[in-house]
XYZ file of C-alpha atoms in Angstrom:
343
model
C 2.859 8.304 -1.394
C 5.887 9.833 0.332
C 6.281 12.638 -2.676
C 2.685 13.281 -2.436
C 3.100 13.913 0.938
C 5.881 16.051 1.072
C 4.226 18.248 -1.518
C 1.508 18.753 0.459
C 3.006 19.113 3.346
C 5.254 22.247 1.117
C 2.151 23.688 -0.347
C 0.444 23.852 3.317
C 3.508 25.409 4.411
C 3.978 27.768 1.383
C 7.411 26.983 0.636
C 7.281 26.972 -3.051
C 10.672 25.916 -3.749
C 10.720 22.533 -2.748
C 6.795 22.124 -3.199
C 8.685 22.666 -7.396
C 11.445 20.016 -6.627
C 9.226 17.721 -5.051
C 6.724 17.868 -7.627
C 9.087 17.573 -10.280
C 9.912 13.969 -8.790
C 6.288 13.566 -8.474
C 5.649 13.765 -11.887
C 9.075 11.659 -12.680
C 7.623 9.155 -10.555
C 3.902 9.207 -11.379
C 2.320 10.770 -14.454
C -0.750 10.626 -13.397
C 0.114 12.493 -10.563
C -0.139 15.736 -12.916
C -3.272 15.834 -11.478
C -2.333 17.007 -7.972
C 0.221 19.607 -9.772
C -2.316 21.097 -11.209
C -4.687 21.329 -8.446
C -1.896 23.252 -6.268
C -1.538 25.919 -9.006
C -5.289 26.283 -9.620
C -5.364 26.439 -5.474
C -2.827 28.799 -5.654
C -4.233 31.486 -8.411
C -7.573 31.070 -6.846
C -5.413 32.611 -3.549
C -2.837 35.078 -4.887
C -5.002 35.619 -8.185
C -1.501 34.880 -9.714
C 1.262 32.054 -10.032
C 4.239 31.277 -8.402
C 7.010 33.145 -9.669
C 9.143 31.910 -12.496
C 12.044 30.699 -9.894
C 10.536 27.994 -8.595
C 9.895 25.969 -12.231
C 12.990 26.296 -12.715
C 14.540 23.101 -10.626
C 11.500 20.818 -11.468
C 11.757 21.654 -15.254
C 15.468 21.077 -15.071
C 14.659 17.388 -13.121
C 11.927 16.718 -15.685
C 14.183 17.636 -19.008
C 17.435 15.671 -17.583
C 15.474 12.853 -17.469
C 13.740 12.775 -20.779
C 17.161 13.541 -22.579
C 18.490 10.728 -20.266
C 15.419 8.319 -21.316
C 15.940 9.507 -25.122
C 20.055 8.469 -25.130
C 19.835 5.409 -23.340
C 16.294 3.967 -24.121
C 15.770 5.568 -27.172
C 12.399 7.413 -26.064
C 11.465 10.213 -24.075
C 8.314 8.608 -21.996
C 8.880 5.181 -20.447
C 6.862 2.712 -22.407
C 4.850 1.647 -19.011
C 2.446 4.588 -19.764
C 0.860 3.514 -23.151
C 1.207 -0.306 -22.456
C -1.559 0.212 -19.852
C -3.420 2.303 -22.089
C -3.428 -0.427 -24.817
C -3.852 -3.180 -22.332
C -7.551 -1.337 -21.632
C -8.293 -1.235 -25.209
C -8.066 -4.785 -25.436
C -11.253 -5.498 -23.770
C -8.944 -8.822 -21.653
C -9.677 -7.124 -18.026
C -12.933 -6.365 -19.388
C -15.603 -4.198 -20.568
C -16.485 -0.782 -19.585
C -15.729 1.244 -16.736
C -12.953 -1.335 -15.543
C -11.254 0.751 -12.560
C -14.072 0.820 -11.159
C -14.805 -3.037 -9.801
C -12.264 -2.499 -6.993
C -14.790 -5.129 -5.456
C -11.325 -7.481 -4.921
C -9.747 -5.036 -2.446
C -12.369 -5.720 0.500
C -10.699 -8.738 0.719
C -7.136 -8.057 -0.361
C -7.235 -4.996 2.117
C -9.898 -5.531 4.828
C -10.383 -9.379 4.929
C -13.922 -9.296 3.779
C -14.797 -7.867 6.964
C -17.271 -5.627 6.073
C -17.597 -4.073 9.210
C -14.111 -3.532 9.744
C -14.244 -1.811 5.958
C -17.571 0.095 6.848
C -15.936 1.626 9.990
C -12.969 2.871 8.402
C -15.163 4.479 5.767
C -17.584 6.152 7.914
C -14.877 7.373 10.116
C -13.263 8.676 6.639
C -16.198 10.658 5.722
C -16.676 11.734 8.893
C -12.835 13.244 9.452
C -13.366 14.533 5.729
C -16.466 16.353 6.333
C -15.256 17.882 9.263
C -11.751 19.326 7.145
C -13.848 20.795 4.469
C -15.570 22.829 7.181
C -12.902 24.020 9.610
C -11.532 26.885 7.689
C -8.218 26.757 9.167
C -6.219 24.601 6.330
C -9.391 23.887 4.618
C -7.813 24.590 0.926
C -5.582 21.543 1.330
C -8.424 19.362 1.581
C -10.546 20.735 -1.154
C -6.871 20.168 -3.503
C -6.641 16.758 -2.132
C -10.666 15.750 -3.112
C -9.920 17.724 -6.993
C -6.566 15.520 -7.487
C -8.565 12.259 -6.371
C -11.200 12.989 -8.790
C -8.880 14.236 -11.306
C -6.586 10.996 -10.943
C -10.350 8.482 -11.121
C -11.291 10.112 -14.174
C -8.145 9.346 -15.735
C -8.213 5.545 -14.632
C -11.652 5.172 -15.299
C -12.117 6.799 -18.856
C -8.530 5.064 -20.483
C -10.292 2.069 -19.132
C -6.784 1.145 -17.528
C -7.021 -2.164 -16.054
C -7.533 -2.526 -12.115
C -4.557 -3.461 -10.638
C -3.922 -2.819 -6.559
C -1.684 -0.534 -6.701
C -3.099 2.227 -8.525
C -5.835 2.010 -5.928
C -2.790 3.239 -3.086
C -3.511 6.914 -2.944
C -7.292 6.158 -1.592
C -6.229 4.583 0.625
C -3.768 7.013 1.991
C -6.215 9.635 2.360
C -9.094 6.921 3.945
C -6.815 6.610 6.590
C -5.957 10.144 6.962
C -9.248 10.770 7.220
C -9.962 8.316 9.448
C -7.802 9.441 12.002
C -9.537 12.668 12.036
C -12.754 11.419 12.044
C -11.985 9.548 15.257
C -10.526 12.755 17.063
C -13.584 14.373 16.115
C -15.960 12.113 18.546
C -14.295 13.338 21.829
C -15.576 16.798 20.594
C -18.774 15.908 20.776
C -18.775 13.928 23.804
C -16.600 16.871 25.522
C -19.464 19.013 26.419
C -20.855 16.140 27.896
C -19.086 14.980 30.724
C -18.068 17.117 33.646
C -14.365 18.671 33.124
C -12.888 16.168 35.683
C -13.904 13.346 33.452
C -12.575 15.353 30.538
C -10.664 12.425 29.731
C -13.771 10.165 29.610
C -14.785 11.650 26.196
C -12.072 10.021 24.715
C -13.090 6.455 25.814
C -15.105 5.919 22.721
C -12.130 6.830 20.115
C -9.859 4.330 21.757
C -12.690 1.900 21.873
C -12.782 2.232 18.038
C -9.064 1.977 17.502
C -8.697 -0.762 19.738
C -10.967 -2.202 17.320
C -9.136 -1.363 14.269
C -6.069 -1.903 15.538
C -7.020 -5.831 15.956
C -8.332 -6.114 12.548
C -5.812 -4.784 10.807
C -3.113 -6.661 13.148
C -4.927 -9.615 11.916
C -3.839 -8.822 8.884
C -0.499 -8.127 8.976
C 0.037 -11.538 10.485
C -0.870 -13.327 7.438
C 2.460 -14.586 5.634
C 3.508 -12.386 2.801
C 5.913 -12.691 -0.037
C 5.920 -13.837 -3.632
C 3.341 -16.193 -5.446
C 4.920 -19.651 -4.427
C 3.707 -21.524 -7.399
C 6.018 -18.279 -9.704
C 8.456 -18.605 -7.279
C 9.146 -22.461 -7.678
C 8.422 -22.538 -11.497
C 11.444 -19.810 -11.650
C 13.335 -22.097 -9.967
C 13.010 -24.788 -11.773
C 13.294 -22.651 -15.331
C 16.598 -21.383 -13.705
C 17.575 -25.158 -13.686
C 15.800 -26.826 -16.208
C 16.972 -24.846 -19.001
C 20.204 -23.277 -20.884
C 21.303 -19.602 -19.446
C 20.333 -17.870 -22.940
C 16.894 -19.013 -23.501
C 13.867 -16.498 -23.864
C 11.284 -16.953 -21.411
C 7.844 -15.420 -22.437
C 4.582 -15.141 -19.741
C 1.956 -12.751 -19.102
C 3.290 -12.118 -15.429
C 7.039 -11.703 -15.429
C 8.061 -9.864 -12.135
C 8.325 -13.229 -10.067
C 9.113 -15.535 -12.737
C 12.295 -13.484 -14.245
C 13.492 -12.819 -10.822
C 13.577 -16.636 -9.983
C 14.732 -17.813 -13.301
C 17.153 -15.613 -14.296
C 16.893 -15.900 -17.927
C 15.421 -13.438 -20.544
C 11.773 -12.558 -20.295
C 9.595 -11.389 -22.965
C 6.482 -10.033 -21.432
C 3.786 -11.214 -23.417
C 1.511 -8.241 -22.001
C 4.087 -5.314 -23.201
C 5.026 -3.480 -20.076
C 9.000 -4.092 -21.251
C 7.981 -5.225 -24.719
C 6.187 -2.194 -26.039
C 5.338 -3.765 -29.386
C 3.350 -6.585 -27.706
C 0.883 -4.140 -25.739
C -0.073 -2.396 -29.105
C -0.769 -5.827 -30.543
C -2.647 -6.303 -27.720
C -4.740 -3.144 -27.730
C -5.550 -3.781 -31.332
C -6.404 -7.794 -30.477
C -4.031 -9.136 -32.569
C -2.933 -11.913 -30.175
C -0.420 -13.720 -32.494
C 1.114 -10.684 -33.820
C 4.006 -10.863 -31.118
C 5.529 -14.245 -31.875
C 6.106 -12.687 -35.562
C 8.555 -10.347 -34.184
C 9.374 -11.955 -31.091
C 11.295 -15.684 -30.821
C 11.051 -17.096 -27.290
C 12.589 -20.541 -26.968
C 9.715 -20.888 -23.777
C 6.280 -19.649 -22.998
C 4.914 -20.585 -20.114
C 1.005 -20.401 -20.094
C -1.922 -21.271 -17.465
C -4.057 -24.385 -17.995
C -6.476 -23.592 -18.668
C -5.282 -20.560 -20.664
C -5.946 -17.339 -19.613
C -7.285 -15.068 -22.581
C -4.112 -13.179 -22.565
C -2.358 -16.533 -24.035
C -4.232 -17.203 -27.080
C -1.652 -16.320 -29.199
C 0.451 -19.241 -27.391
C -2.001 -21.222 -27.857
C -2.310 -20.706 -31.307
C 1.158 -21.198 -31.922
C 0.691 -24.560 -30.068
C -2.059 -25.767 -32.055
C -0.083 -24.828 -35.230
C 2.739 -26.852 -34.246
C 5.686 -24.111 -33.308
C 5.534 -25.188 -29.929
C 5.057 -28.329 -28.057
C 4.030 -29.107 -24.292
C 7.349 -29.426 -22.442
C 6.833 -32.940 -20.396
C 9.742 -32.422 -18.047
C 7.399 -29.494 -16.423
C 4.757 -30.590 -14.548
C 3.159 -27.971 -12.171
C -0.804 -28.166 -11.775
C -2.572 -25.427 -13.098
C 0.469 -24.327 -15.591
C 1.959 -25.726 -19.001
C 5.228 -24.602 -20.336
C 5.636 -24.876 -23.797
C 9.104 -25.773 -25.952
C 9.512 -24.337 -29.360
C 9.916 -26.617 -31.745
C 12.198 -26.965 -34.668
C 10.210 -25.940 -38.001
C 10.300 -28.414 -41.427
C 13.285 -25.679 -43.021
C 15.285 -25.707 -40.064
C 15.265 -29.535 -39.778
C 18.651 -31.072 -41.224
């Protein structure tokens, strides 16, 4: 959000030399973000009726190469393998059908608390501010590059079918607020004509009404406790103590899990296992433990869809239920030795 920022904040300005640099990190950070990119140079042609000049690639092409050689020698690809896992994950049909970026539904409450008036104010005020950008013409281009890189960045979510997860969801809600902010500066210009010019100030009463308002929902909020998912948190834990330093962990959500446990994690869903996403795009849920030997895998109860190939293996007995684990809602299951490796 920062980088997209600052390269806004570059292209308003005009300074095309770091607007390149920053971009260049941009893209290094976010892909997707190739959208917004190309927005600015379409902006920019449809203004100069050329492109920048040939300088300002340079640094950002320079960035961008150093770190695909860099990615080649050390990971042994150019493009991290983060990109395609997603893309696979949405083939699979697990986060479900259709347009799946679009049921954001979840975020009302993640983000506003179900209060749909709290939501609904924001909004309007959103539109509002946004409406009122478009047709000031001072700085008006920014806006119009800002509304082409959101669409731009939905279609790509929404036709790979890449699954919903919050965060992808973050540069909405950037902008909402932006726009939000300007929406509520707008209503003391209309209430400024109003009032008589001693009470000048009065015709900002009904702004800091509203952000009063806002300001107590969202404090609200922010007050709730935050921090990892306790019931990852404590099984890491106890894998960190309940089994031997070298053993392979695998589970479908590994960020909280690995930290905790400190032992090897094989991620059953292929962000840092690439060949387990493509097995997973193509539905071959097994597939993974052929080329792939955790000693663990830790699975919900009841499964999750994503764990049918653990559950498989379970039924065929490789693996067993672990009975030293016992955490409601979660089974951990032991491999177990196979008839030719028994002495």
């Amino acid at each position: 959000m920062l980088l997209i920022g600052l390269c806004c904040y570059f292209y308003q300005t005009e300074n095309n030399f770091w607007l390149g640099i920053f971009s260049g990190l941009l893209i290094l950070t976010r892909v997707e973000s190739i959208f917004l990119i190309v927005a600015f140079l379409i902006g920019y042609f449809i203004k100069y009726r050329t492109f920048p000049a040939y300088r300002n690639f340079i640094v950002p092409l320079i960035l961008i190469a150093t770190n695909l050689i860099f990615n080649k020698l050390y990971y042994g690809s150019y493009l991290p393998a983060t990109g395609n896992a997603k893309i696979w994950q949405g083939r699979s049909g697990l986060w479900g059908d259709g347009w799946v970026f679009l049921n954001a539904g979840y975020l009302l409450a993640w983000a506003f608390g179900s209060n749909r008036f709290y939501f609904l104010t924001v909004f309007g005020f959103s539109v509002i501010g946004f409406l009122k950008t478009i047709t000031t013409f001072e700085h008006r281009e920014i806006h119009w590059i800002i509304l082409f890189f959101l669409f731009g960045y939905s279609l790509f979510f929404i036709f790979l079918n890449i699954p919903n997860y919050h965060w992808y969801y973050a540069p909405y809600f950037i902008f909402t607020l932006l726009y939000c902010t300007k929406g509520l500066f707008f209503i003391p210009e209309l209430f400024e004509g109003l009032v008589k010019s001693d009470l000048k100030w009065a015709a900002f009463l009904p702004s800091l009404l509203v952000m009063t308002a806002l300001i107590y929902w969202a404090g609200g909020l922010s007050s709730l406790p935050r921090g990892p998912l306790k019931a990852y948190r404590d099984i890491g834990v106890w894998l960190n103590q309940n089994t031997a330093s070298g053993d392979q962990i695998a589970v479908v959500e590994i960020g909280t899990i690995g930290w905790y446990s400190k032992r090897p994690i094989i991620d059953i869903l292929g962000l840092v296992n690439p060949l387990n996403a493509r097995f997973l795009g193509e539905r071959k849920f097994e597939e993974w433990l052929n080329h792939y030997s955790p000693d663990f895998i830790l699975i919900h109860d009841p499964p999750w869809p994503h764990e049918l190939g653990a559950v498989n293996a379970l039924a065929a007995g490789r693996f067993g239920v672990d009975p030293r684990f016992r955490f409601q809602n979660y089974r951990l299951l032991r491999k177990l030795p196979q008839p030719e490796q028994k002495s």
